[in-house]
Amino acid sequence: MSLFNNLEKFSSNTCVIDDELKEYNYKELLIDVKKLSIFLKKRPVVFLICRNNYEFIISYVSLIRSKAVFFLINNEILEKKLISLINIYKPQFLITPTNKIINDQRFQKIYQIKEKYNLLKVKIKKKTKIHKDLALLISTSGSTGTPKFVKLSYSNLYDNAKKIAKCLKIRASDRPITTMEPSYSYSMSILNSHLISGASIIVTEKSLFEKSFWELFKKKKATTFGGVPFIYSILKKIKFEKFALPSLKYITQAGGNLSNTLISNFIKICKNKKIKLFIMYGQTEASPRMSFLDWKFTTKKIGSIGKPLIGGKFFLYDENNKIIYENNKEGELVYQGKNIMLGYAKNLKDLETKDKNRSRLFTGDIAKKDKDGFYYITGRKSRYIKIFGTRVSLDDIENEINYLGFKCFCTGEDDQLKIYIYRNYDAQKIIKYMKENFKINKISFSLFKITKIPRNSNGKILYSHLENYIK
């Protein structure tokens, strides 16, 4: 079975509900998919610019079913960066929103997908060698326009979607509502796992801050949504606990660690609302989810990412690249499973290269395992520096200073720790705390006040941009 090859059996089910409250069943979707697929023969390379609407889902499903090789491109990408990517990867087609202007004379419109999308074809044809298993390419960096993409195969996508649908017990009666950009791997994962289950997707470009988002949520009786930590911080800010949402059954969280304080807060909210909170862990390179913490363990195992998805395995490696078997000992988290990417692409030639990962991913995350086999992320391998020879976790410092009541972000190199504090802070309190708790004197770090927290389109912190907002 391949991804989306089973959609015919859901013909009468509602498939998509959009911002205008229009509903489309799976039979209508497949008719629109077939119309577009006529143009997508012989595995062309395609750029799909993403927005949360019905036309995007037509395009996405059509590209998968027609075996095209396509890139998911964030709609916020700057035109010059998009043109740069076009020059690198030379796509034969662009599928783009009708209101997005692309000043590239090489492309001409050949088909309009319903009301909101156009299919553009390049005038000059160029044969591209492509690996037989390659399905789509997705960036890990939002709308920055970097030429580096993760290469995912058809089996990667189907394996992960099937496992997620099973562990979350996704049914045709479920109605997820979109909360993230569709070019983000977590969004893609939610879409895949629900479509193969015959569920109904509520697609909206409205923000969680907008009253109209919650009106749509209630009117169309959404049953679930997913969110990264940034989204959960928004939910806290808008007092999610006061919202009356009788149709909501469960929520999922991935895309980074939630603080234990925030997790505890949402566990309480979910119990009061009689909904479930599922903590998950993933990376784009894993198509993208790798683990699952069942709701019944959320309170007992606060801060855990749970256990690997069915069929997947976790390992911990020490600094000598040897497997750690002891409990509660930190090491780099390594995942093994059928959902691991084919590799990375940085140019057109990389589209034909073979799988170099052998179904194993070194995540770059530092983790530990408890006596019951539950895993906990404790930091990033790249988020460690040495202060006068002592290894220090930037994540640990962030967490401790945040606990003091200051919004903190840390970067730096060996012997050069930089601590950025959002808005006001007590310098002497932080200096004293660093000395007493980390044995780090003021000579080893610098404090900066920032006026804004830079984030990418998925809400992740852009650490490399922090210095741009120093006051």
Coordinates of C-alpha atoms in Angstrom, one line a residue:
M1 CA 0.0 0.0 0.0
S2 CA 1.3 3.5 -0.9
L3 CA 0.3 6.8 0.6
F4 CA -3.1 8.0 -0.6
N5 CA -3.8 4.9 -2.7
N6 CA -6.7 4.0 -0.5
L7 CA -8.7 7.3 -0.7
E8 CA -11.4 5.9 -3.0
K9 CA -12.9 3.8 -0.2
F10 CA -13.7 7.1 1.6
S11 CA -15.6 8.6 -1.3
S12 CA -18.7 9.8 0.6
N13 CA -16.7 11.1 3.6
T14 CA -16.1 14.8 4.0
C15 CA -12.5 15.4 3.2
V16 CA -11.8 19.2 3.4
I17 CA -13.6 22.1 5.0
D18 CA -12.2 25.5 4.2
D19 CA -12.3 29.0 5.5
E20 CA -15.4 29.8 3.5
L21 CA -17.2 26.8 5.1
K22 CA -17.2 25.0 1.8
E23 CA -17.1 21.2 2.2
Y24 CA -15.5 18.7 -0.3
N25 CA -15.8 15.0 0.0
Y26 CA -13.1 12.5 -1.1
K27 CA -14.9 11.8 -4.4
E28 CA -14.7 15.5 -5.3
L29 CA -11.1 15.6 -4.2
L30 CA -10.1 12.7 -6.4
I31 CA -11.9 14.2 -9.4
D32 CA -9.9 17.4 -8.9
V33 CA -6.7 15.4 -8.3
K34 CA -7.2 13.5 -11.6
K35 CA -7.6 16.7 -13.6
L36 CA -4.3 18.0 -12.3
S37 CA -2.5 14.6 -12.6
I38 CA -2.9 14.7 -16.4
F39 CA -0.1 17.3 -16.5
L40 CA 2.2 15.5 -14.1
K41 CA 3.5 12.6 -16.1
K42 CA 7.0 11.0 -16.2
R43 CA 8.0 12.1 -12.7
P44 CA 8.5 15.8 -13.2
V45 CA 10.3 18.0 -10.6
V46 CA 7.7 20.4 -9.1
F47 CA 7.8 23.3 -6.6
L48 CA 4.6 23.4 -4.6
I49 CA 4.1 26.7 -2.7
C50 CA 2.1 26.0 0.4
R51 CA -1.0 27.5 1.9
N52 CA -3.7 26.1 4.1
N53 CA -6.6 25.7 1.6
Y54 CA -8.4 23.1 -0.5
E55 CA -6.3 23.8 -3.7
F56 CA -3.1 23.0 -1.8
I57 CA -4.5 19.6 -0.7
I58 CA -5.6 18.9 -4.3
S59 CA -2.0 19.6 -5.4
Y60 CA -0.4 17.7 -2.6
V61 CA -2.4 14.5 -3.2
S62 CA -2.1 14.8 -6.9
L63 CA 1.7 15.0 -6.7
I64 CA 1.9 12.0 -4.5
R65 CA -0.4 9.9 -6.5
S66 CA 1.1 10.8 -9.9
K67 CA 4.7 10.0 -8.5
A68 CA 6.0 13.5 -9.2
V69 CA 9.0 14.6 -7.2
F70 CA 8.1 17.8 -5.4
F71 CA 9.4 20.4 -3.0
L72 CA 7.2 21.9 -0.3
I73 CA 8.0 25.7 -0.4
N74 CA 6.9 28.1 2.3
N75 CA 4.5 30.8 1.0
E76 CA 6.5 33.5 2.9
I77 CA 9.7 32.8 0.9
L78 CA 11.1 36.0 -0.7
E79 CA 10.9 36.1 -4.5
K80 CA 14.7 36.4 -5.0
K81 CA 15.3 33.3 -2.8
L82 CA 12.6 31.4 -4.7
I83 CA 14.3 32.3 -8.0
S84 CA 17.6 31.1 -6.5
L85 CA 16.1 27.7 -5.6
I86 CA 14.6 27.5 -9.1
N87 CA 18.0 28.1 -10.6
I88 CA 19.5 25.3 -8.4
Y89 CA 16.8 22.6 -8.8
K90 CA 15.3 23.5 -12.2
P91 CA 11.7 22.4 -11.6
Q92 CA 9.6 21.7 -14.7
F93 CA 6.5 23.0 -12.9
L94 CA 5.5 25.5 -10.2
I95 CA 2.2 25.1 -8.4
T96 CA 1.5 28.5 -6.8
P97 CA -1.3 30.6 -5.3
T98 CA -2.9 32.8 -7.9
N99 CA -2.1 35.9 -5.9
K100 CA 1.6 35.2 -5.6
I101 CA 3.6 37.0 -8.3
I102 CA 6.6 35.3 -9.7
N103 CA 8.6 37.3 -12.1
D104 CA 10.3 34.5 -14.0
Q105 CA 9.7 34.5 -17.8
R106 CA 10.7 30.9 -18.0
F107 CA 7.3 29.8 -16.7
Q108 CA 3.9 30.1 -18.2
K109 CA 0.4 29.3 -16.8
I110 CA -1.1 26.2 -18.3
Y111 CA -3.9 25.3 -15.9
Q112 CA -5.9 26.8 -13.0
I113 CA -6.6 24.6 -10.0
K114 CA -10.0 25.6 -8.9
E115 CA -10.0 29.3 -7.7
K116 CA -6.8 29.8 -5.7
Y117 CA -3.9 28.0 -7.4
N118 CA -2.1 28.0 -10.8
L119 CA 0.0 25.4 -12.5
L120 CA 3.0 27.0 -14.3
K121 CA 5.2 25.1 -16.7
V122 CA 8.8 25.9 -17.7
K123 CA 9.3 26.7 -21.3
I124 CA 12.7 24.9 -21.5
K125 CA 12.6 21.2 -20.8
K126 CA 15.5 19.5 -19.0
K127 CA 15.8 15.8 -18.2
T128 CA 16.6 15.3 -14.6
K129 CA 17.9 12.0 -13.1
I130 CA 15.9 11.1 -10.0
H131 CA 16.2 8.3 -7.5
K132 CA 13.3 5.8 -7.9
D133 CA 12.2 6.1 -4.3
L134 CA 12.3 9.9 -3.9
A135 CA 8.8 11.4 -3.3
L136 CA 9.2 14.9 -1.8
L137 CA 11.7 17.3 -0.4
I138 CA 11.1 19.5 2.6
S139 CA 13.2 22.2 4.3
T140 CA 13.9 22.3 8.0
S141 CA 14.4 26.1 8.1
G142 CA 11.0 27.6 7.3
S143 CA 11.0 30.4 4.8
T144 CA 14.7 31.2 4.7
G145 CA 15.2 29.8 1.2
T146 CA 18.2 27.6 2.0
P147 CA 19.0 25.1 -0.8
K148 CA 19.3 22.2 1.8
F149 CA 16.3 19.9 1.8
V150 CA 15.4 16.6 3.4
K151 CA 14.7 13.9 0.9
L152 CA 11.8 11.6 1.9
S153 CA 10.6 8.5 0.1
Y154 CA 7.1 7.1 -0.5
S155 CA 7.7 4.4 2.1
N156 CA 9.1 6.9 4.6
L157 CA 5.8 8.9 4.4
Y158 CA 3.5 5.9 4.4
D159 CA 5.2 4.1 7.2
N160 CA 5.1 7.2 9.5
A161 CA 1.5 8.1 8.6
K162 CA 0.4 4.6 9.3
K163 CA 2.1 4.4 12.6
I164 CA 0.8 7.7 13.8
A165 CA -2.7 6.9 12.8
K166 CA -2.4 3.7 14.8
C167 CA -1.0 5.1 18.0
L168 CA -3.4 8.1 18.0
K169 CA -6.3 5.8 17.0
I170 CA -7.2 8.2 14.2
R171 CA -10.7 7.5 12.8
A172 CA -12.7 8.8 9.8
S173 CA -14.8 10.8 12.3
D174 CA -11.9 12.9 13.4
R175 CA -11.6 16.5 12.3
P176 CA -8.2 18.2 12.8
I177 CA -7.9 21.9 12.3
T178 CA -4.7 23.4 10.9
T179 CA -2.6 25.5 13.2
M180 CA 0.7 25.5 11.3
E181 CA 2.1 26.2 7.9
P182 CA 1.7 23.2 5.6
S183 CA 5.3 23.4 4.5
Y184 CA 6.3 22.4 8.0
S185 CA 6.9 18.6 8.4
Y186 CA 4.6 18.4 11.5
S187 CA 1.7 19.8 9.5
M188 CA 2.5 17.4 6.6
S189 CA 2.5 14.5 9.1
I190 CA -1.0 15.5 10.5
L191 CA -2.3 15.8 7.0
N192 CA -0.9 12.4 5.9
S193 CA -2.1 10.5 8.9
H194 CA -5.6 11.9 8.7
L195 CA -6.1 11.5 5.0
I196 CA -5.2 7.8 5.0
S197 CA -7.8 7.4 7.7
G198 CA -10.6 9.1 5.8
A199 CA -10.9 12.0 8.2
S200 CA -12.0 15.5 7.5
I201 CA -9.4 18.3 7.5
I202 CA -10.4 21.8 8.5
V203 CA -8.0 24.1 6.6
T204 CA -7.7 27.7 7.7
E205 CA -5.2 30.5 7.4
K206 CA -6.7 32.2 10.4
S207 CA -4.4 32.6 13.5
L208 CA -5.1 31.3 17.0
F209 CA -5.2 34.9 18.1
E210 CA -8.2 35.6 15.9
K211 CA -11.8 35.1 17.2
S212 CA -12.8 33.8 13.7
F213 CA -10.4 30.8 14.1
W214 CA -12.3 29.7 17.2
E215 CA -15.7 30.4 15.6
L216 CA -14.7 28.1 12.7
F217 CA -13.4 25.5 15.2
K218 CA -16.8 25.5 17.0
K219 CA -19.0 25.7 13.9
K220 CA -17.3 22.8 12.2
K221 CA -16.7 20.8 15.4
A222 CA -12.9 20.3 15.2
T223 CA -11.9 17.3 17.3
T224 CA -8.1 17.8 17.5
F225 CA -5.2 20.0 16.6
G226 CA -1.4 19.9 16.9
G227 CA 1.1 22.5 18.1
V228 CA 4.7 23.3 18.6
P229 CA 5.8 24.8 22.0
F230 CA 5.2 28.3 20.5
I231 CA 1.6 27.5 19.9
Y232 CA 1.2 26.2 23.4
S233 CA 2.6 29.5 24.7
I234 CA 0.0 31.3 22.6
L235 CA -2.8 29.1 24.1
K236 CA -1.6 30.0 27.5
K237 CA -1.6 33.7 26.7
I238 CA -5.2 33.7 25.3
K239 CA -6.4 31.6 28.3
F240 CA -7.2 28.4 26.5
E241 CA -8.6 27.0 29.7
K242 CA -11.6 29.3 29.5
F243 CA -12.6 28.2 26.0
A244 CA -15.7 26.0 25.7
L245 CA -14.9 23.5 23.0
P246 CA -17.2 20.5 23.4
S247 CA -16.1 18.7 20.2
L248 CA -12.4 18.6 21.1
K249 CA -11.1 15.1 21.9
Y250 CA -7.3 15.4 22.1
I251 CA -4.4 17.6 21.2
T252 CA -0.8 16.7 20.3
Q253 CA 2.5 18.5 20.9
A254 CA 5.8 18.1 19.0
G255 CA 8.4 20.3 17.4
G256 CA 10.5 20.9 20.6
N257 CA 10.4 20.5 24.4
L258 CA 7.7 22.1 26.4
S259 CA 8.8 23.2 29.9
N260 CA 7.6 21.0 32.7
T261 CA 5.7 23.9 34.1
L262 CA 3.8 24.4 30.9
I263 CA 3.2 20.6 30.5
S264 CA 1.8 20.5 34.1
N265 CA -0.5 23.5 33.3
F266 CA -1.9 21.8 30.2
I267 CA -2.3 18.4 31.9
K268 CA -4.6 20.2 34.4
I269 CA -6.4 22.0 31.6
C270 CA -6.9 18.8 29.6
K271 CA -8.2 16.9 32.7
N272 CA -10.7 19.7 33.4
K273 CA -11.9 19.7 29.8
K274 CA -11.9 15.9 29.5
I275 CA -9.5 15.9 26.6
K276 CA -6.2 14.1 26.1
L277 CA -2.7 15.5 25.6
F278 CA -0.3 13.4 23.6
I279 CA 3.4 14.5 23.7
M280 CA 5.4 13.4 20.6
Y281 CA 8.9 13.8 19.4
G282 CA 10.2 14.1 15.8
Q283 CA 12.5 15.6 13.3
T284 CA 11.9 16.4 9.6
E285 CA 14.5 13.7 8.8
A286 CA 12.2 11.1 10.3
S287 CA 9.2 12.0 8.2
P288 CA 8.9 13.4 10.9
R289 CA 7.7 11.7 14.1
M290 CA 9.6 9.2 16.1
S291 CA 8.0 8.8 19.6
F292 CA 4.7 8.9 21.4
L293 CA 3.8 9.5 25.1
D294 CA 0.4 8.0 25.9
W295 CA -1.9 10.3 27.8
K296 CA -2.1 7.9 30.7
F297 CA 1.6 8.4 31.4
T298 CA 1.7 12.2 30.9
T299 CA 1.4 13.0 34.6
K300 CA 3.7 10.2 35.9
K301 CA 6.4 10.9 33.2
I302 CA 6.3 14.7 32.9
G303 CA 9.0 15.9 30.5
S304 CA 9.3 12.5 28.7
I305 CA 9.0 12.1 24.9
G306 CA 7.7 8.6 25.6
K307 CA 8.8 5.5 23.7
P308 CA 9.5 4.9 20.0
L309 CA 6.7 4.5 17.5
I310 CA 5.8 0.8 16.8
G311 CA 8.5 -0.6 14.6
G312 CA 11.1 2.0 15.6
K313 CA 14.0 1.8 18.0
F314 CA 15.9 4.3 20.1
F315 CA 19.6 4.0 21.1
L316 CA 21.8 6.2 23.2
Y317 CA 25.5 6.7 22.1
D318 CA 28.3 8.0 24.3
E319 CA 31.1 10.3 23.1
N320 CA 33.1 7.2 22.0
N321 CA 30.2 6.2 19.7
K322 CA 29.3 3.2 21.9
I323 CA 25.8 2.2 23.0
I324 CA 24.8 3.2 26.5
Y325 CA 22.8 0.5 28.3
E326 CA 22.6 2.0 31.8
N327 CA 19.4 3.9 32.9
N328 CA 19.5 7.7 33.5
K329 CA 22.9 8.1 31.6
E330 CA 23.0 10.8 28.9
G331 CA 24.0 10.2 25.4
E332 CA 23.1 11.2 21.8
L333 CA 19.7 9.9 20.8
V334 CA 19.7 7.7 17.7
Y335 CA 16.6 6.4 16.0
Q336 CA 16.2 3.5 13.7
G337 CA 13.1 2.9 11.6
K338 CA 11.6 2.8 8.1
N339 CA 10.7 6.5 8.2
I340 CA 14.3 7.8 8.1
M341 CA 15.1 10.0 5.1
L342 CA 17.0 9.1 2.0
G343 CA 19.5 11.9 2.9
Y344 CA 19.9 15.6 2.1
A345 CA 19.8 17.5 -1.2
K346 CA 21.8 20.7 -1.8
N347 CA 21.7 20.7 -5.6
L348 CA 20.0 19.0 -8.5
K349 CA 22.5 16.1 -8.7
D350 CA 21.5 15.1 -5.2
L351 CA 18.1 14.1 -6.4
E352 CA 19.6 10.9 -7.9
T353 CA 21.8 9.8 -5.0
K354 CA 21.0 6.6 -3.0
D355 CA 20.0 6.3 0.6
K356 CA 23.0 6.9 2.8
N357 CA 21.4 6.6 6.2
R358 CA 20.4 2.9 6.3
S359 CA 17.3 3.7 8.3
R360 CA 19.2 5.2 11.1
L361 CA 19.2 8.9 12.3
F362 CA 21.7 10.5 14.7
T363 CA 19.4 13.2 16.0
G364 CA 21.9 15.5 17.6
D365 CA 19.7 15.5 20.7
I366 CA 21.1 14.5 24.1
A367 CA 18.7 12.2 26.0
K368 CA 18.4 9.7 28.8
K369 CA 16.2 6.6 29.5
D370 CA 14.6 5.8 32.8
K371 CA 14.1 2.4 34.3
D372 CA 10.7 2.0 32.6
G373 CA 12.1 2.6 29.1
F374 CA 10.8 6.2 28.7
Y375 CA 13.1 8.7 27.1
Y376 CA 13.8 12.3 28.1
I377 CA 15.5 15.0 25.9
T378 CA 18.0 16.9 28.1
G379 CA 19.7 19.1 25.5
R380 CA 21.3 19.5 22.0
K381 CA 24.6 18.0 21.1
S382 CA 25.4 21.3 19.4
R383 CA 24.1 23.3 22.4
Y384 CA 27.1 22.5 24.6
I385 CA 30.1 24.7 25.1
K386 CA 33.1 24.5 27.5
I387 CA 33.8 27.1 30.1
F388 CA 37.4 26.8 31.2
G389 CA 37.3 23.1 30.2
T390 CA 34.0 22.3 31.9
R391 CA 31.2 21.1 29.6
V392 CA 28.1 23.3 30.0
S393 CA 24.6 22.9 28.5
L394 CA 23.1 26.1 27.0
D395 CA 19.7 24.5 27.5
D396 CA 20.3 23.9 31.2
I397 CA 21.3 27.6 31.7
E398 CA 18.2 28.8 29.7
N399 CA 15.9 26.6 31.8
E400 CA 17.4 27.7 35.1
I401 CA 17.3 31.5 34.3
N402 CA 13.8 31.1 32.9
Y403 CA 12.9 29.5 36.3
L404 CA 14.1 32.7 37.9
G405 CA 11.4 34.6 36.0
F406 CA 13.4 36.0 33.1
K407 CA 12.9 35.0 29.4
C408 CA 16.4 33.8 28.5
F409 CA 18.2 32.5 25.4
C410 CA 21.8 31.3 25.3
T411 CA 24.4 31.1 22.6
G412 CA 28.1 31.1 22.5
E413 CA 31.4 29.3 21.9
D414 CA 33.9 27.8 24.3
D415 CA 34.7 30.4 27.1
Q416 CA 32.3 32.9 25.5
L417 CA 28.8 32.4 26.8
K418 CA 26.2 34.9 25.6
I419 CA 22.9 35.3 27.6
Y420 CA 20.1 37.2 25.9
I421 CA 17.2 38.4 28.1
Y422 CA 13.9 39.5 26.7
R423 CA 12.9 42.8 28.1
N424 CA 13.8 43.7 31.7
Y425 CA 16.0 41.7 34.0
D426 CA 18.0 41.8 37.3
A427 CA 21.6 41.5 36.2
Q428 CA 23.0 41.0 39.7
K429 CA 20.5 38.3 40.5
I430 CA 21.5 36.4 37.3
I431 CA 25.2 36.9 38.0
K432 CA 24.9 35.6 41.5
Y433 CA 22.8 32.6 40.4
M434 CA 25.3 31.7 37.6
K435 CA 28.2 31.7 40.1
E436 CA 26.3 29.7 42.8
N437 CA 24.6 27.1 40.6
F438 CA 26.9 26.7 37.6
K439 CA 30.2 27.9 39.1
I440 CA 30.5 30.4 36.2
N441 CA 31.9 33.8 37.0
K442 CA 30.8 37.0 35.3
I443 CA 34.1 37.1 33.4
S444 CA 32.9 34.1 31.4
F445 CA 29.6 35.4 30.1
S446 CA 27.9 38.5 28.7
L447 CA 24.4 39.7 29.4
F448 CA 22.3 41.3 26.6
K449 CA 18.8 42.8 26.6
I450 CA 16.7 42.1 23.5
T451 CA 13.5 43.8 22.4
K452 CA 12.2 40.9 20.3
I453 CA 12.3 37.1 20.2
P454 CA 13.2 36.2 16.6
R455 CA 11.4 33.1 15.3
N456 CA 11.0 31.3 12.0
S457 CA 7.5 30.6 10.5
N458 CA 7.1 27.5 12.6
G459 CA 7.7 29.4 15.9
K460 CA 11.2 28.1 16.5
I461 CA 13.8 30.4 18.0
L462 CA 16.3 31.8 15.5
Y463 CA 19.4 31.9 17.8
S464 CA 21.6 33.3 15.1
H465 CA 19.4 36.4 14.9
L466 CA 19.3 37.3 18.6
E467 CA 22.1 39.8 18.3
N468 CA 20.1 41.8 15.8
Y469 CA 17.6 42.7 18.6
I470 CA 20.1 43.9 21.3
K471 CA 18.9 47.2 22.8

